[in-house]
Amino acid sequence: MSGAAEQAETQLAGVVARSTGIAREAGARLKEFFAAGVETEYKGDVDLVTVADRTVEKLIRTRLTEAFPEHGVYGEEGTRDRLDGEYRWYVDPLDGTTNFAHGFPQFCVSMGLEHRPEGTKEDEDGTLVAAVIYDPMRDELFTAERGGGALLNGRQIRVSRTAVLAESLIATGFPSRKRHTNPNVHFYHEFTLRTHGVRRAGSAALDLAYVAAGRMEAFWEFNLNPWDTAAGILLVIEAGGKVTGFANEPYKLDSREILASNGLIHDELIGLFEAMFAGRDLEPIPTPREYAKSREKVNKKTGNRE
């Protein structure tokens, strides 16, 4: 490794270490708000926001500026600082606001860092280089740095080894109130029938972190934003998974659809999306007996024993 590469790696490790402290402080503040209860309001016509979202984004913005004065910050609640810089943080101070507002303890702080070297066009992605997702209710800190793997509370995590969709637990999400324009219920129905189950827990960042940690095999959703996905994407990739669009195209931060998986079931997921979008008849769902026979056949072929 060259001296310049070593220096860049050391600097990146320092960024992750300092940003985890910021995420923990932000998470502690969220816990205080959660315990006290907060009033909700609407931004736009339907999307919930609370004083916790705004207060914690201001806190993160301040701490990031203190720690990394040249870095840009792009936050869900309106922060748009130094976006012409070489590095840009995508910040969701409270991913899972609807859960939070209802007292449902599934939410997190999400912070993803993008490297945008000189010459990167505004409509082009840079490279995601650092990720921090903190769940304050479980005290679970997910971190990743480019080329350095993914960690949960300091221990390395990997995506699961489940290789068949029918044996997978997967996740998705829906808009809080815009479901009449969202086609996802149709996909939800088919995937529910063809997997061990589909979870809709209300935090895309945590869903992605759970794929990285091997707790679920895949996650898909429509119409997310960069602050929802930046950190989680890097976690999945560094844990050995795969992230694309529904047609297997490379994922971009402004993509309107995301599919993340352990990689092993990705082709099967892509095939199912392709068939549904094309309106083709899907393969019939096997009966329990048919499925048992197919498993026996696969086990004989691979030498697996149950």
XYZ file of C-alpha atoms in Angstrom:
306
model
C 0.000 0.000 0.000
C 1.343 3.436 -0.957
C 1.976 6.160 1.610
C -0.906 8.215 0.183
C -3.280 5.250 0.374
C -2.253 4.521 3.970
C -2.816 8.147 4.910
C -6.263 8.154 3.273
C -7.194 4.922 5.101
C -6.061 6.365 8.442
C -8.040 9.551 7.842
C -11.136 7.536 6.934
C -10.870 5.446 10.105
C -10.654 8.688 12.065
C -13.794 9.982 10.350
C -15.739 6.870 11.306
C -14.557 7.020 14.909
C -15.503 10.683 15.323
C -18.839 10.330 13.549
C -19.887 7.442 15.795
C -19.581 9.780 18.761
C -21.873 12.242 17.000
C -24.398 9.493 16.222
C -24.400 8.310 19.837
C -24.970 11.850 21.108
C -27.817 12.307 18.634
C -29.295 8.949 19.646
C -29.193 9.887 23.331
C -31.116 13.057 22.519
C -33.721 11.026 20.615
C -34.179 8.755 23.634
C -34.861 11.802 25.794
C -37.509 13.043 23.369
C -38.976 9.546 23.100
C -39.315 9.219 26.864
C -40.897 12.660 27.224
C -43.208 12.371 24.214
C -43.379 14.894 21.386
C -46.094 16.570 19.372
C -46.205 15.848 15.658
C -46.898 18.106 12.713
C -46.895 17.721 8.955
C -44.388 18.845 6.374
C -46.188 19.082 3.058
C -49.539 17.341 2.918
C -48.880 13.991 4.560
C -45.368 13.491 5.961
C -44.905 13.601 9.720
C -42.158 15.604 11.399
C -41.437 16.250 15.075
C -39.372 18.688 17.076
C -37.003 15.759 17.637
C -36.222 15.508 13.888
C -35.356 19.184 13.656
C -33.502 19.474 16.947
C -31.355 16.414 16.326
C -30.544 17.418 12.735
C -29.357 20.782 14.070
C -27.214 18.972 16.632
C -25.663 16.674 14.005
C -25.096 19.594 11.635
C -23.275 21.509 14.370
C -21.131 18.551 15.436
C -20.191 17.596 11.876
C -19.191 21.184 11.119
C -17.040 21.266 14.240
C -15.390 17.946 13.446
C -15.119 18.254 9.664
C -15.412 21.941 8.695
C -14.819 21.257 4.993
C -17.462 18.533 4.682
C -20.887 19.224 3.237
C -24.093 18.206 5.004
C -27.299 17.187 3.213
C -30.046 16.557 5.756
C -33.639 15.385 5.550
C -34.962 18.389 7.445
C -33.480 20.961 5.108
C -29.768 21.275 5.864
C -27.854 22.048 2.677
C -24.358 23.147 3.717
C -21.181 23.249 1.616
C -22.517 20.921 -1.062
C -19.683 21.861 -3.409
C -17.152 20.234 -1.083
C -15.156 17.062 -1.717
C -17.046 15.172 1.000
C -20.770 15.180 1.677
C -22.724 13.686 4.587
C -26.254 12.428 3.982
C -28.044 12.715 7.313
C -31.354 11.361 8.540
C -31.566 12.477 12.170
C -34.578 10.266 12.836
C -35.275 7.479 10.374
C -38.595 6.047 11.481
C -40.414 9.230 12.468
C -43.872 7.643 12.265
C -42.753 4.866 14.615
C -41.214 7.423 16.959
C -44.341 9.583 16.998
C -46.485 6.583 17.968
C -44.148 5.333 20.672
C -42.996 2.334 18.612
C -39.283 1.819 19.412
C -37.921 1.174 15.912
C -35.940 4.186 14.689
C -32.351 5.303 14.257
C -29.831 7.968 13.344
C -28.342 7.464 9.866
C -25.218 9.169 8.493
C -23.509 8.257 5.217
C -20.412 9.977 3.796
C -19.849 10.376 0.063
C -16.494 11.273 -1.499
C -16.971 13.615 -4.439
C -13.559 14.359 -5.971
C -12.992 17.474 -8.031
C -14.708 17.175 -11.401
C -17.697 15.161 -10.134
C -20.817 16.508 -11.826
C -23.805 17.425 -9.667
C -25.936 14.677 -11.231
C -23.211 12.052 -10.722
C -22.619 9.957 -7.629
C -19.320 10.000 -5.854
C -18.134 7.055 -3.768
C -19.684 6.127 -0.439
C -16.791 5.840 1.997
C -18.223 5.807 5.533
C -21.474 4.811 7.204
C -22.929 5.079 10.697
C -26.387 3.857 11.735
C -27.236 4.009 15.429
C -30.280 2.441 17.078
C -30.447 4.105 20.501
C -33.199 1.872 21.863
C -31.079 -1.275 21.413
C -27.715 0.466 21.679
C -26.704 -1.046 18.341
C -24.094 0.833 16.355
C -23.593 -0.257 12.739
C -20.501 1.159 11.031
C -18.650 0.677 7.775
C -15.798 2.221 5.868
C -14.932 1.657 2.241
C -12.788 -1.460 1.958
C -12.830 -2.047 5.710
C -15.873 -4.262 6.177
C -19.030 -3.693 8.210
C -19.306 -3.806 11.993
C -21.981 -4.043 14.667
C -20.785 -2.708 18.012
C -17.225 -3.305 16.870
C -17.695 -6.884 15.643
C -17.607 -7.788 11.971
C -20.903 -8.670 10.332
C -21.701 -10.520 7.124
C -24.800 -11.040 5.030
C -26.605 -14.352 5.424
C -25.809 -17.510 3.440
C -29.445 -18.344 2.639
C -29.494 -19.068 -1.087
C -33.195 -19.589 -1.807
C -35.922 -16.947 -1.797
C -38.469 -19.378 -0.361
C -36.309 -19.708 2.768
C -35.638 -15.990 3.135
C -36.932 -13.322 5.488
C -37.128 -10.012 3.649
C -38.260 -6.447 4.306
C -39.928 -3.541 2.586
C -41.486 -0.183 3.363
C -44.443 1.960 2.361
C -45.092 5.701 2.421
C -46.963 6.719 5.553
C -49.986 8.105 3.671
C -49.232 8.110 -0.090
C -50.000 4.434 -0.579
C -52.735 5.053 -3.184
C -50.005 6.074 -5.674
C -47.545 3.380 -4.605
C -47.647 -0.041 -6.323
C -45.752 -1.828 -3.567
C -48.746 -3.631 -2.078
C -48.801 -5.919 -5.137
C -45.134 -6.804 -4.692
C -45.683 -7.233 -0.953
C -48.410 -9.776 -1.628
C -46.310 -11.893 -3.979
C -43.179 -11.798 -1.832
C -45.171 -12.703 1.279
C -46.403 -15.843 -0.462
C -42.960 -16.786 -1.772
C -40.739 -16.285 1.306
C -40.596 -17.090 4.998
C -42.121 -13.653 5.493
C -41.951 -9.935 4.767
C -41.326 -7.410 7.528
C -42.422 -3.788 7.333
C -40.822 -2.208 10.414
C -40.771 1.425 9.281
C -37.062 2.327 9.097
C -35.282 1.801 5.780
C -31.872 2.476 7.320
C -32.348 -0.259 9.929
C -33.744 -2.639 7.298
C -30.551 -2.194 5.283
C -28.428 -2.619 8.403
C -30.287 -5.852 9.180
C -29.547 -7.193 5.693
C -25.884 -6.399 6.297
C -26.009 -8.198 9.652
C -27.610 -11.325 8.161
C -30.875 -10.877 10.063
C -32.777 -10.611 6.782
C -31.899 -11.684 3.272
C -33.215 -8.687 1.310
C -34.918 -5.298 1.364
C -36.734 -3.378 -1.359
C -38.622 -0.110 -1.518
C -39.810 2.622 -3.869
C -39.097 6.360 -3.721
C -36.470 6.678 -1.016
C -34.042 9.573 -0.663
C -30.240 9.672 -0.308
C -30.450 10.333 3.437
C -32.529 7.142 3.801
C -30.113 4.863 1.979
C -26.537 6.213 1.830
C -25.289 4.633 5.063
C -27.199 1.387 4.620
C -25.947 0.828 1.076
C -22.321 0.914 2.171
C -23.082 -1.406 5.097
C -24.652 -4.005 2.791
C -21.824 -3.815 0.254
C -19.094 -4.030 2.895
C -20.888 -6.988 4.504
C -20.718 -8.867 1.189
C -24.173 -8.076 -0.182
C -25.468 -6.471 -3.354
C -27.467 -3.295 -4.055
C -29.163 -2.471 -7.387
C -32.393 -1.235 -8.852
C -35.260 -3.623 -9.599
C -33.925 -4.317 -13.104
C -30.427 -5.105 -11.774
C -29.131 -1.699 -12.893
C -26.434 0.009 -10.799
C -27.944 1.862 -7.857
C -27.663 5.658 -7.697
C -28.371 7.821 -4.689
C -31.282 9.501 -6.473
C -32.748 6.213 -7.758
C -36.479 5.804 -7.245
C -36.155 2.136 -6.302
C -33.715 0.059 -4.273
C -33.108 -3.668 -3.974
C -30.515 -4.846 -1.446
C -29.791 -8.504 -0.740
C -27.236 -11.009 0.441
C -26.349 -11.460 -3.241
C -27.275 -15.136 -3.265
C -30.987 -14.565 -3.876
C -30.548 -11.437 -5.996
C -31.120 -13.076 -9.378
C -34.260 -14.765 -8.093
C -35.558 -11.418 -6.804
C -34.748 -9.682 -10.101
C -36.583 -12.399 -12.036
C -39.681 -11.990 -9.895
C -39.657 -8.207 -10.318
C -39.219 -8.598 -14.076
C -42.193 -10.943 -14.322
C -44.430 -8.709 -12.197
C -43.557 -5.525 -14.084
C -44.193 -7.318 -17.392
C -47.541 -8.648 -16.181
C -46.528 -12.218 -16.898
C -48.067 -15.168 -15.117
C -45.877 -16.172 -12.204
C -44.745 -19.667 -11.410
C -47.313 -21.375 -9.185
C -46.387 -21.487 -5.519
C -45.427 -25.078 -4.628
C -47.427 -27.056 -2.119
C -45.590 -28.077 1.082
C -45.049 -31.570 -0.332
C -43.709 -30.210 -3.631
C -41.418 -27.863 -1.763
C -40.106 -30.678 0.445
C -39.288 -32.724 -2.673
C -37.458 -29.777 -4.270
C -35.407 -29.288 -1.088
C -34.527 -32.976 -1.044
C -33.370 -32.731 -4.645
C -31.211 -29.670 -3.909
C -29.713 -31.297 -0.819
C -28.762 -34.412 -2.784
C -27.167 -32.279 -5.479
C -25.177 -30.119 -3.057
C -24.426 -32.810 -0.488
C -26.199 -30.930 2.301
C -27.783 -32.902 5.106
C -30.507 -31.664 7.397
